[in-house]
């Protein structure tokens, strides 16, 4: 069952579409403040992710650990997408946190409206054909016009909470391949969906379906300054547990 948006809307206020303002990781006071106040559980999860994917962007993993520790500290699976990397690089990692394993390291597409080889702008608006950033919870798998697919529930108000209505899903696509990169210098682009190689569609979706998490990263200053999941008021107690307690 999808959570009501009112709870999350009260935690953050952002404008749409997102104007992606990249900032250097070491130059923002936000990072210093966050580093100084991280709960132990966040540091532990961040360390686990860094060991499993040492080649990944450290800030992408660090913020993924913060967001997941805030939303659901007991989560078993997490996918991290790093949209700060070009589409020619493998920028999707799927972690089995319960068994301390890296399950997938894969190519992943971004939306046509987000950029060419590099994604630079993001949106929550229907028909924008742009990707969305932030924390998502996975829903059920299904067969649709793109074949076997995985629905995503965007958890961040005005950032990605239109994902379900926009049909932003994980699915396989022929334009996600090394051959396509060789021919065009980039991956093909979607209507905003994080599409993956057709060869890994089934096992990757099955590893993430039904109440697991996807974290899509880009160094957008506005989002990082305002995201409820990156400024968790519970210190890692879990936003879902807090929401349930107030019902």
PDB file of C-alpha atoms in Angstrom:
ATOM      1  CA  UNK A   1       0.000   0.000   0.000  1.00  0.00           C
ATOM      2  CA  UNK A   2       1.380   3.405  -0.936  1.00  0.00           C
ATOM      3  CA  UNK A   3       2.001   5.830   1.919  1.00  0.00           C
ATOM      4  CA  UNK A   4       0.180   9.122   1.982  1.00  0.00           C
ATOM      5  CA  UNK A   5       2.163  12.065   0.731  1.00  0.00           C
ATOM      6  CA  UNK A   6       1.121  14.434   3.475  1.00  0.00           C
ATOM      7  CA  UNK A   7       3.632  13.109   5.956  1.00  0.00           C
ATOM      8  CA  UNK A   8       6.532  13.534   3.598  1.00  0.00           C
ATOM      9  CA  UNK A   9       5.270  16.863   2.280  1.00  0.00           C
ATOM     10  CA  UNK A  10       5.434  18.257   5.788  1.00  0.00           C
ATOM     11  CA  UNK A  11       9.085  17.333   6.043  1.00  0.00           C
ATOM     12  CA  UNK A  12      10.359  19.151   2.983  1.00  0.00           C
ATOM     13  CA  UNK A  13       9.305  21.801   0.517  1.00  0.00           C
ATOM     14  CA  UNK A  14      10.939  21.877  -2.931  1.00  0.00           C
ATOM     15  CA  UNK A  15      10.040  23.514  -6.227  1.00  0.00           C
ATOM     16  CA  UNK A  16       9.611  21.574  -9.470  1.00  0.00           C
ATOM     17  CA  UNK A  17      11.178  20.914 -11.801  1.00  0.00           C
ATOM     18  CA  UNK A  18      14.528  20.537 -10.054  1.00  0.00           C
ATOM     19  CA  UNK A  19      17.169  22.875 -11.396  1.00  0.00           C
ATOM     20  CA  UNK A  20      20.197  20.680 -10.877  1.00  0.00           C
ATOM     21  CA  UNK A  21      23.004  22.745  -9.404  1.00  0.00           C
ATOM     22  CA  UNK A  22      26.038  20.530  -8.985  1.00  0.00           C
ATOM     23  CA  UNK A  23      28.331  21.432  -6.111  1.00  0.00           C
ATOM     24  CA  UNK A  24      31.717  20.139  -5.073  1.00  0.00           C
ATOM     25  CA  UNK A  25      31.401  17.626  -2.277  1.00  0.00           C
ATOM     26  CA  UNK A  26      33.985  19.272  -0.036  1.00  0.00           C
ATOM     27  CA  UNK A  27      32.769  22.856  -0.520  1.00  0.00           C
ATOM     28  CA  UNK A  28      29.291  22.635   1.020  1.00  0.00           C
ATOM     29  CA  UNK A  29      28.657  23.324   4.714  1.00  0.00           C
ATOM     30  CA  UNK A  30      25.823  20.807   4.433  1.00  0.00           C
ATOM     31  CA  UNK A  31      28.320  17.962   4.120  1.00  0.00           C
ATOM     32  CA  UNK A  32      30.287  19.089   7.169  1.00  0.00           C
ATOM     33  CA  UNK A  33      27.091  19.345   9.209  1.00  0.00           C
ATOM     34  CA  UNK A  34      25.879  15.938   8.056  1.00  0.00           C
ATOM     35  CA  UNK A  35      29.235  14.266   8.709  1.00  0.00           C
ATOM     36  CA  UNK A  36      29.310  15.638  12.243  1.00  0.00           C
ATOM     37  CA  UNK A  37      25.852  14.345  13.164  1.00  0.00           C
ATOM     38  CA  UNK A  38      25.644  10.944  11.463  1.00  0.00           C
ATOM     39  CA  UNK A  39      24.284   8.150  13.673  1.00  0.00           C
ATOM     40  CA  UNK A  40      26.520   5.097  14.085  1.00  0.00           C
ATOM     41  CA  UNK A  41      24.180   3.015  11.945  1.00  0.00           C
ATOM     42  CA  UNK A  42      24.705   5.327   8.978  1.00  0.00           C
ATOM     43  CA  UNK A  43      28.484   5.070   9.271  1.00  0.00           C
ATOM     44  CA  UNK A  44      28.259   1.297   9.474  1.00  0.00           C
ATOM     45  CA  UNK A  45      26.042   1.015   6.396  1.00  0.00           C
ATOM     46  CA  UNK A  46      28.176   3.491   4.488  1.00  0.00           C
ATOM     47  CA  UNK A  47      31.269   1.437   5.330  1.00  0.00           C
ATOM     48  CA  UNK A  48      29.523  -1.721   4.107  1.00  0.00           C
ATOM     49  CA  UNK A  49      28.588  -0.089   0.801  1.00  0.00           C
ATOM     50  CA  UNK A  50      32.081   1.341   0.302  1.00  0.00           C
ATOM     51  CA  UNK A  51      33.682  -2.058   0.823  1.00  0.00           C
ATOM     52  CA  UNK A  52      31.288  -3.771  -1.596  1.00  0.00           C
ATOM     53  CA  UNK A  53      31.620  -1.094  -4.305  1.00  0.00           C
ATOM     54  CA  UNK A  54      34.963   0.684  -3.793  1.00  0.00           C
ATOM     55  CA  UNK A  55      34.896   2.156  -7.315  1.00  0.00           C
ATOM     56  CA  UNK A  56      31.560   3.927  -6.784  1.00  0.00           C
ATOM     57  CA  UNK A  57      31.343   7.647  -6.062  1.00  0.00           C
ATOM     58  CA  UNK A  58      31.859   7.898  -2.287  1.00  0.00           C
ATOM     59  CA  UNK A  59      29.266  10.669  -1.812  1.00  0.00           C
ATOM     60  CA  UNK A  60      26.623   8.691  -3.699  1.00  0.00           C
ATOM     61  CA  UNK A  61      27.078   5.764  -1.323  1.00  0.00           C
ATOM     62  CA  UNK A  62      27.283   7.986   1.733  1.00  0.00           C
ATOM     63  CA  UNK A  63      24.013   9.737   0.955  1.00  0.00           C
ATOM     64  CA  UNK A  64      22.384   6.425   0.035  1.00  0.00           C
ATOM     65  CA  UNK A  65      23.362   5.087   3.459  1.00  0.00           C
ATOM     66  CA  UNK A  66      21.928   8.196   5.133  1.00  0.00           C
ATOM     67  CA  UNK A  67      18.637   7.976   3.240  1.00  0.00           C
ATOM     68  CA  UNK A  68      18.133   4.266   3.817  1.00  0.00           C
ATOM     69  CA  UNK A  69      19.045   4.474   7.496  1.00  0.00           C
ATOM     70  CA  UNK A  70      16.453   7.195   7.843  1.00  0.00           C
ATOM     71  CA  UNK A  71      13.712   5.410   5.908  1.00  0.00           C
ATOM     72  CA  UNK A  72      14.146   1.779   6.864  1.00  0.00           C
ATOM     73  CA  UNK A  73      17.251   0.689   8.805  1.00  0.00           C
ATOM     74  CA  UNK A  74      16.249  -2.970   8.472  1.00  0.00           C
ATOM     75  CA  UNK A  75      16.039  -3.004   4.665  1.00  0.00           C
ATOM     76  CA  UNK A  76      17.572  -6.047   2.995  1.00  0.00           C
ATOM     77  CA  UNK A  77      18.256  -4.767  -0.532  1.00  0.00           C
ATOM     78  CA  UNK A  78      19.335  -1.407  -1.943  1.00  0.00           C
ATOM     79  CA  UNK A  79      20.066  -0.207  -5.467  1.00  0.00           C
ATOM     80  CA  UNK A  80      22.144   2.924  -5.960  1.00  0.00           C
ATOM     81  CA  UNK A  81      22.080   4.849  -9.254  1.00  0.00           C
ATOM     82  CA  UNK A  82      24.741   7.515  -9.724  1.00  0.00           C
ATOM     83  CA  UNK A  83      23.505   9.974 -12.327  1.00  0.00           C
ATOM     84  CA  UNK A  84      26.620  12.108 -11.862  1.00  0.00           C
ATOM     85  CA  UNK A  85      28.427   9.548 -14.038  1.00  0.00           C
ATOM     86  CA  UNK A  86      27.963   9.391 -17.823  1.00  0.00           C
ATOM     87  CA  UNK A  87      25.729   6.706 -19.273  1.00  0.00           C
ATOM     88  CA  UNK A  88      28.746   5.009 -20.829  1.00  0.00           C
ATOM     89  CA  UNK A  89      29.860   3.894 -17.358  1.00  0.00           C
ATOM     90  CA  UNK A  90      28.334   1.277 -15.110  1.00  0.00           C
ATOM     91  CA  UNK A  91      26.497   3.411 -12.584  1.00  0.00           C
ATOM     92  CA  UNK A  92      23.923   1.079 -11.012  1.00  0.00           C
ATOM     93  CA  UNK A  93      24.817  -1.100  -8.037  1.00  0.00           C
ATOM     94  CA  UNK A  94      22.460  -3.547  -6.310  1.00  0.00           C
ATOM     95  CA  UNK A  95      23.425  -4.537  -2.776  1.00  0.00           C
ATOM     96  CA  UNK A  96      22.220  -7.478  -0.723  1.00  0.00           C
ATOM     97  CA  UNK A  97      22.677  -5.889   2.680  1.00  0.00           C
ATOM     98  CA  UNK A  98      21.485  -8.905   4.635  1.00  0.00           C
ATOM     99  CA  UNK A  99      24.156 -11.150   3.104  1.00  0.00           C
ATOM    100  CA  UNK A 100      26.813  -8.469   2.538  1.00  0.00           C
ATOM    101  CA  UNK A 101      27.012  -9.018  -1.216  1.00  0.00           C
ATOM    102  CA  UNK A 102      27.140  -6.891  -4.348  1.00  0.00           C
ATOM    103  CA  UNK A 103      24.603  -8.509  -6.662  1.00  0.00           C
ATOM    104  CA  UNK A 104      24.840  -6.302  -9.758  1.00  0.00           C
ATOM    105  CA  UNK A 105      27.007  -3.559 -11.240  1.00  0.00           C
ATOM    106  CA  UNK A 106      25.281  -2.411 -14.395  1.00  0.00           C
ATOM    107  CA  UNK A 107      24.686   0.161 -17.093  1.00  0.00           C
ATOM    108  CA  UNK A 108      21.490   2.162 -16.623  1.00  0.00           C
ATOM    109  CA  UNK A 109      19.770   4.745 -18.810  1.00  0.00           C
ATOM    110  CA  UNK A 110      18.408   8.178 -18.002  1.00  0.00           C
ATOM    111  CA  UNK A 111      15.546  10.133 -19.525  1.00  0.00           C
ATOM    112  CA  UNK A 112      15.667  11.921 -22.875  1.00  0.00           C
ATOM    113  CA  UNK A 113      14.892  15.210 -21.193  1.00  0.00           C
ATOM    114  CA  UNK A 114      17.696  14.863 -18.656  1.00  0.00           C
ATOM    115  CA  UNK A 115      20.603  15.099 -21.074  1.00  0.00           C
ATOM    116  CA  UNK A 116      22.619  13.360 -23.765  1.00  0.00           C
ATOM    117  CA  UNK A 117      25.481  11.180 -22.517  1.00  0.00           C
ATOM    118  CA  UNK A 118      25.316  12.947 -19.159  1.00  0.00           C
ATOM    119  CA  UNK A 119      22.178  13.553 -17.111  1.00  0.00           C
ATOM    120  CA  UNK A 120      22.089  17.147 -15.929  1.00  0.00           C
ATOM    121  CA  UNK A 121      18.462  18.088 -15.207  1.00  0.00           C
ATOM    122  CA  UNK A 122      15.787  16.148 -13.337  1.00  0.00           C
ATOM    123  CA  UNK A 123      12.067  16.488 -12.853  1.00  0.00           C
ATOM    124  CA  UNK A 124       8.996  15.125 -11.125  1.00  0.00           C
ATOM    125  CA  UNK A 125       6.668  16.418 -13.851  1.00  0.00           C
ATOM    126  CA  UNK A 126       4.638  14.066 -16.082  1.00  0.00           C
ATOM    127  CA  UNK A 127       5.627  14.023 -19.767  1.00  0.00           C
ATOM    128  CA  UNK A 128       8.944  15.750 -19.020  1.00  0.00           C
ATOM    129  CA  UNK A 129      10.827  12.589 -20.079  1.00  0.00           C
ATOM    130  CA  UNK A 130      13.320  13.439 -17.350  1.00  0.00           C
ATOM    131  CA  UNK A 131      14.709  11.158 -14.690  1.00  0.00           C
ATOM    132  CA  UNK A 132      14.004  11.748 -11.011  1.00  0.00           C
ATOM    133  CA  UNK A 133      16.455  11.603  -8.138  1.00  0.00           C
ATOM    134  CA  UNK A 134      16.002  10.695  -4.468  1.00  0.00           C
ATOM    135  CA  UNK A 135      14.778   7.654  -2.567  1.00  0.00           C
ATOM    136  CA  UNK A 136      12.260   5.200  -4.010  1.00  0.00           C
ATOM    137  CA  UNK A 137      10.614   2.120  -2.554  1.00  0.00           C
ATOM    138  CA  UNK A 138      10.113  -0.788  -4.935  1.00  0.00           C
ATOM    139  CA  UNK A 139       6.679  -2.227  -5.547  1.00  0.00           C
ATOM    140  CA  UNK A 140       5.491  -5.209  -7.563  1.00  0.00           C
ATOM    141  CA  UNK A 141       6.852  -6.573 -10.827  1.00  0.00           C
ATOM    142  CA  UNK A 142       4.578  -6.851 -13.858  1.00  0.00           C
ATOM    143  CA  UNK A 143       4.546  -7.341 -17.630  1.00  0.00           C
ATOM    144  CA  UNK A 144       3.894  -4.145 -19.594  1.00  0.00           C
ATOM    145  CA  UNK A 145       4.748  -2.491 -22.884  1.00  0.00           C
ATOM    146  CA  UNK A 146       8.452  -2.673 -21.970  1.00  0.00           C
ATOM    147  CA  UNK A 147       8.269  -6.307 -20.930  1.00  0.00           C
ATOM    148  CA  UNK A 148       9.109  -7.403 -17.409  1.00  0.00           C
ATOM    149  CA  UNK A 149       9.139  -4.265 -15.277  1.00  0.00           C
ATOM    150  CA  UNK A 150       9.317  -3.080 -11.662  1.00  0.00           C
ATOM    151  CA  UNK A 151       7.117  -0.286 -10.313  1.00  0.00           C
ATOM    152  CA  UNK A 152       8.748   2.398  -8.181  1.00  0.00           C
ATOM    153  CA  UNK A 153       7.121   4.462  -5.447  1.00  0.00           C
ATOM    154  CA  UNK A 154       8.855   7.835  -5.109  1.00  0.00           C
ATOM    155  CA  UNK A 155       9.107   8.793  -1.451  1.00  0.00           C
ATOM    156  CA  UNK A 156      10.198  12.432  -1.696  1.00  0.00           C
ATOM    157  CA  UNK A 157       7.495  15.074  -2.079  1.00  0.00           C
ATOM    158  CA  UNK A 158       7.924  17.286  -5.156  1.00  0.00           C
ATOM    159  CA  UNK A 159      11.128  15.407  -6.049  1.00  0.00           C
ATOM    160  CA  UNK A 160      10.003  11.942  -7.159  1.00  0.00           C
ATOM    161  CA  UNK A 161       6.556  11.302  -5.677  1.00  0.00           C
ATOM    162  CA  UNK A 162       4.960  11.317  -9.137  1.00  0.00           C
ATOM    163  CA  UNK A 163       7.016   8.286 -10.185  1.00  0.00           C
ATOM    164  CA  UNK A 164       4.124   5.852  -9.910  1.00  0.00           C
ATOM    165  CA  UNK A 165       1.744   8.053 -11.893  1.00  0.00           C
ATOM    166  CA  UNK A 166       4.473   8.782 -14.460  1.00  0.00           C
ATOM    167  CA  UNK A 167       5.080   5.027 -14.858  1.00  0.00           C
ATOM    168  CA  UNK A 168       8.739   5.429 -13.937  1.00  0.00           C
ATOM    169  CA  UNK A 169       9.791   1.793 -13.699  1.00  0.00           C
ATOM    170  CA  UNK A 170      12.851  -0.388 -14.012  1.00  0.00           C
ATOM    171  CA  UNK A 171      12.744  -2.386 -17.242  1.00  0.00           C
ATOM    172  CA  UNK A 172      15.040  -3.891 -19.844  1.00  0.00           C
ATOM    173  CA  UNK A 173      15.840  -2.125 -23.131  1.00  0.00           C
ATOM    174  CA  UNK A 174      17.807  -2.980 -26.252  1.00  0.00           C
ATOM    175  CA  UNK A 175      19.373   0.505 -26.197  1.00  0.00           C
ATOM    176  CA  UNK A 176      21.178  -0.327 -22.951  1.00  0.00           C
ATOM    177  CA  UNK A 177      24.212  -2.220 -24.202  1.00  0.00           C
ATOM    178  CA  UNK A 178      27.914  -1.903 -24.950  1.00  0.00           C
ATOM    179  CA  UNK A 179      27.114  -2.192 -28.654  1.00  0.00           C
ATOM    180  CA  UNK A 180      24.827   0.840 -28.478  1.00  0.00           C
ATOM    181  CA  UNK A 181      27.592   2.805 -26.738  1.00  0.00           C
ATOM    182  CA  UNK A 182      30.058   1.801 -29.462  1.00  0.00           C
ATOM    183  CA  UNK A 183      27.669   2.977 -32.167  1.00  0.00           C
ATOM    184  CA  UNK A 184      26.491   6.249 -30.628  1.00  0.00           C
ATOM    185  CA  UNK A 185      28.931   7.198 -27.870  1.00  0.00           C
ATOM    186  CA  UNK A 186      26.230   6.911 -25.212  1.00  0.00           C
ATOM    187  CA  UNK A 187      23.363   4.719 -24.084  1.00  0.00           C
ATOM    188  CA  UNK A 188      19.920   5.141 -25.523  1.00  0.00           C
ATOM    189  CA  UNK A 189      17.570   7.218 -23.399  1.00  0.00           C
ATOM    190  CA  UNK A 190      14.194   6.449 -21.891  1.00  0.00           C
ATOM    191  CA  UNK A 191      11.138   8.524 -21.000  1.00  0.00           C
ATOM    192  CA  UNK A 192      12.572   8.840 -17.509  1.00  0.00           C
ATOM    193  CA  UNK A 193      12.836   5.172 -16.557  1.00  0.00           C
ATOM    194  CA  UNK A 194      16.074   3.626 -15.291  1.00  0.00           C
ATOM    195  CA  UNK A 195      16.304   0.989 -18.034  1.00  0.00           C
ATOM    196  CA  UNK A 196      18.859  -1.825 -17.807  1.00  0.00           C
ATOM    197  CA  UNK A 197      20.348  -4.448 -20.115  1.00  0.00           C
ATOM    198  CA  UNK A 198      17.791  -6.959 -21.337  1.00  0.00           C
ATOM    199  CA  UNK A 199      20.042  -9.820 -20.251  1.00  0.00           C
ATOM    200  CA  UNK A 200      19.796  -8.885 -16.565  1.00  0.00           C
ATOM    201  CA  UNK A 201      16.186  -7.698 -16.458  1.00  0.00           C
ATOM    202  CA  UNK A 202      14.663 -10.726 -14.748  1.00  0.00           C
ATOM    203  CA  UNK A 203      17.266 -11.432 -12.054  1.00  0.00           C
ATOM    204  CA  UNK A 204      17.829  -7.752 -11.281  1.00  0.00           C
ATOM    205  CA  UNK A 205      14.123  -6.957 -10.909  1.00  0.00           C
ATOM    206  CA  UNK A 206      13.521 -10.111  -8.866  1.00  0.00           C
ATOM    207  CA  UNK A 207      16.319  -9.095  -6.503  1.00  0.00           C
ATOM    208  CA  UNK A 208      14.663  -5.730  -5.830  1.00  0.00           C
ATOM    209  CA  UNK A 209      10.909  -6.209  -6.042  1.00  0.00           C
ATOM    210  CA  UNK A 210       8.464  -5.707  -3.170  1.00  0.00           C
ATOM    211  CA  UNK A 211       9.531  -3.263  -0.498  1.00  0.00           C
ATOM    212  CA  UNK A 212      13.208  -2.812  -1.238  1.00  0.00           C
ATOM    213  CA  UNK A 213      14.845   0.518  -2.087  1.00  0.00           C
ATOM    214  CA  UNK A 214      16.399   2.468  -4.935  1.00  0.00           C
ATOM    215  CA  UNK A 215      18.434   5.618  -4.341  1.00  0.00           C
ATOM    216  CA  UNK A 216      19.144   7.835  -7.351  1.00  0.00           C
ATOM    217  CA  UNK A 217      21.966  10.323  -6.770  1.00  0.00           C
ATOM    218  CA  UNK A 218      22.999  13.565  -8.395  1.00  0.00           C
ATOM    219  CA  UNK A 219      24.737  16.437  -6.570  1.00  0.00           C
ATOM    220  CA  UNK A 220      21.723  18.726  -6.712  1.00  0.00           C
ATOM    221  CA  UNK A 221      22.203  21.377  -4.044  1.00  0.00           C
ATOM    222  CA  UNK A 222      18.526  22.124  -3.445  1.00  0.00           C
ATOM    223  CA  UNK A 223      17.570  18.479  -2.994  1.00  0.00           C
ATOM    224  CA  UNK A 224      20.514  17.734  -0.685  1.00  0.00           C
ATOM    225  CA  UNK A 225      19.757  20.737   1.483  1.00  0.00           C
ATOM    226  CA  UNK A 226      16.057  19.904   1.867  1.00  0.00           C
ATOM    227  CA  UNK A 227      15.567  16.148   1.581  1.00  0.00           C
ATOM    228  CA  UNK A 228      13.878  14.720   4.662  1.00  0.00           C
ATOM    229  CA  UNK A 229      15.837  11.515   4.203  1.00  0.00           C
ATOM    230  CA  UNK A 230      19.187  13.316   4.238  1.00  0.00           C
ATOM    231  CA  UNK A 231      18.199  15.314   7.331  1.00  0.00           C
ATOM    232  CA  UNK A 232      16.506  12.546   9.223  1.00  0.00           C
ATOM    233  CA  UNK A 233      14.799  13.879  12.377  1.00  0.00           C
ATOM    234  CA  UNK A 234      14.775  10.423  13.920  1.00  0.00           C
ATOM    235  CA  UNK A 235      18.510   9.834  13.833  1.00  0.00           C
ATOM    236  CA  UNK A 236      17.923   6.636  11.876  1.00  0.00           C
ATOM    237  CA  UNK A 237      14.823   5.303  13.627  1.00  0.00           C
ATOM    238  CA  UNK A 238      13.045   4.891  10.299  1.00  0.00           C
ATOM    239  CA  UNK A 239      10.536   7.274   8.765  1.00  0.00           C
ATOM    240  CA  UNK A 240       8.161   4.417   8.003  1.00  0.00           C
ATOM    241  CA  UNK A 241       8.106   3.355  11.634  1.00  0.00           C
ATOM    242  CA  UNK A 242       7.416   6.947  12.701  1.00  0.00           C
ATOM    243  CA  UNK A 243       4.631   7.276  10.148  1.00  0.00           C
ATOM    244  CA  UNK A 244       3.003   4.059  11.328  1.00  0.00           C
ATOM    245  CA  UNK A 245       3.173   5.198  14.949  1.00  0.00           C
ATOM    246  CA  UNK A 246       1.244   8.388  14.186  1.00  0.00           C
ATOM    247  CA  UNK A 247      -1.678   6.600  12.475  1.00  0.00           C
TER     248      UNK A 247
END
